[in-house]
PDB file of C-alpha atoms in Angstrom:
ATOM      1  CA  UNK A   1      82.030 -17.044  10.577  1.00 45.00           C
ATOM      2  CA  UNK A   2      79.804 -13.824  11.535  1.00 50.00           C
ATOM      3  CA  UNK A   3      82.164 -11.069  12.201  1.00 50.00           C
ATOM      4  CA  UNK A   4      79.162  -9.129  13.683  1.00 54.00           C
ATOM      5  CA  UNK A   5      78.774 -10.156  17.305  1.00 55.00           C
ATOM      6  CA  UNK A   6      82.098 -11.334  17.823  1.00 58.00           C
ATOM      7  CA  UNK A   7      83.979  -9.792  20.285  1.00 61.00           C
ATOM      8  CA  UNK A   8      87.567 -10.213  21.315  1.00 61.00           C
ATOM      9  CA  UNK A   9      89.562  -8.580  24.477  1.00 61.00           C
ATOM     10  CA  UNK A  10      92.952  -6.673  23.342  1.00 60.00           C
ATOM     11  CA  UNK A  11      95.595  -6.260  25.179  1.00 61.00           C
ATOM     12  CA  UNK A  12      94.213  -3.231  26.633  1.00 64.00           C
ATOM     13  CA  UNK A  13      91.775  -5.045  28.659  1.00 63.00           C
ATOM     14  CA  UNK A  14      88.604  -3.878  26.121  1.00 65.00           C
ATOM     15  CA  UNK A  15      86.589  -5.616  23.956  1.00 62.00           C
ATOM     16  CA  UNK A  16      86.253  -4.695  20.105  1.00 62.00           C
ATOM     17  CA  UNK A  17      84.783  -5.887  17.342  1.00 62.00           C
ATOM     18  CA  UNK A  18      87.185  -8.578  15.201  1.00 64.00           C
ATOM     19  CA  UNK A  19      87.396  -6.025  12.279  1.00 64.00           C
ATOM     20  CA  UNK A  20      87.953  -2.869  14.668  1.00 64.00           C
ATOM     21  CA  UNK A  21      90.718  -5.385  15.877  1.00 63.00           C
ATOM     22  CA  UNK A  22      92.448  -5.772  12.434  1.00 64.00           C
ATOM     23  CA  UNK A  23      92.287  -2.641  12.033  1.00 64.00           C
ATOM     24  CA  UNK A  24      94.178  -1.831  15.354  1.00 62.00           C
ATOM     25  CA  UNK A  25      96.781  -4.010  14.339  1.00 61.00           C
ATOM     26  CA  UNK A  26      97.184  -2.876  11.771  1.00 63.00           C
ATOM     27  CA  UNK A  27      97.890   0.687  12.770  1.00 63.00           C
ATOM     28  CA  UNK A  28     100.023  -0.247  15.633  1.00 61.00           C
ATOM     29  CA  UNK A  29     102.363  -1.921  13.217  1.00 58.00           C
TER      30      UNK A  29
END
């Protein structure tokens, strides 16, 4: 599955990358 390209919405109402959204995860926990 081609993380490049894939974007998802967070609950911020933006979109980011998958990894960027690991990564925010992450960071908020």
């Amino acid at each position: 599955m081609p993380r490049e390209g894939i974007f998802i919405r967070v609950l911020g109402g933006g979109t980011i990358k998958v990894g960027d959204q690991i990564n925010i995860i992450k960071k908020d926990v």
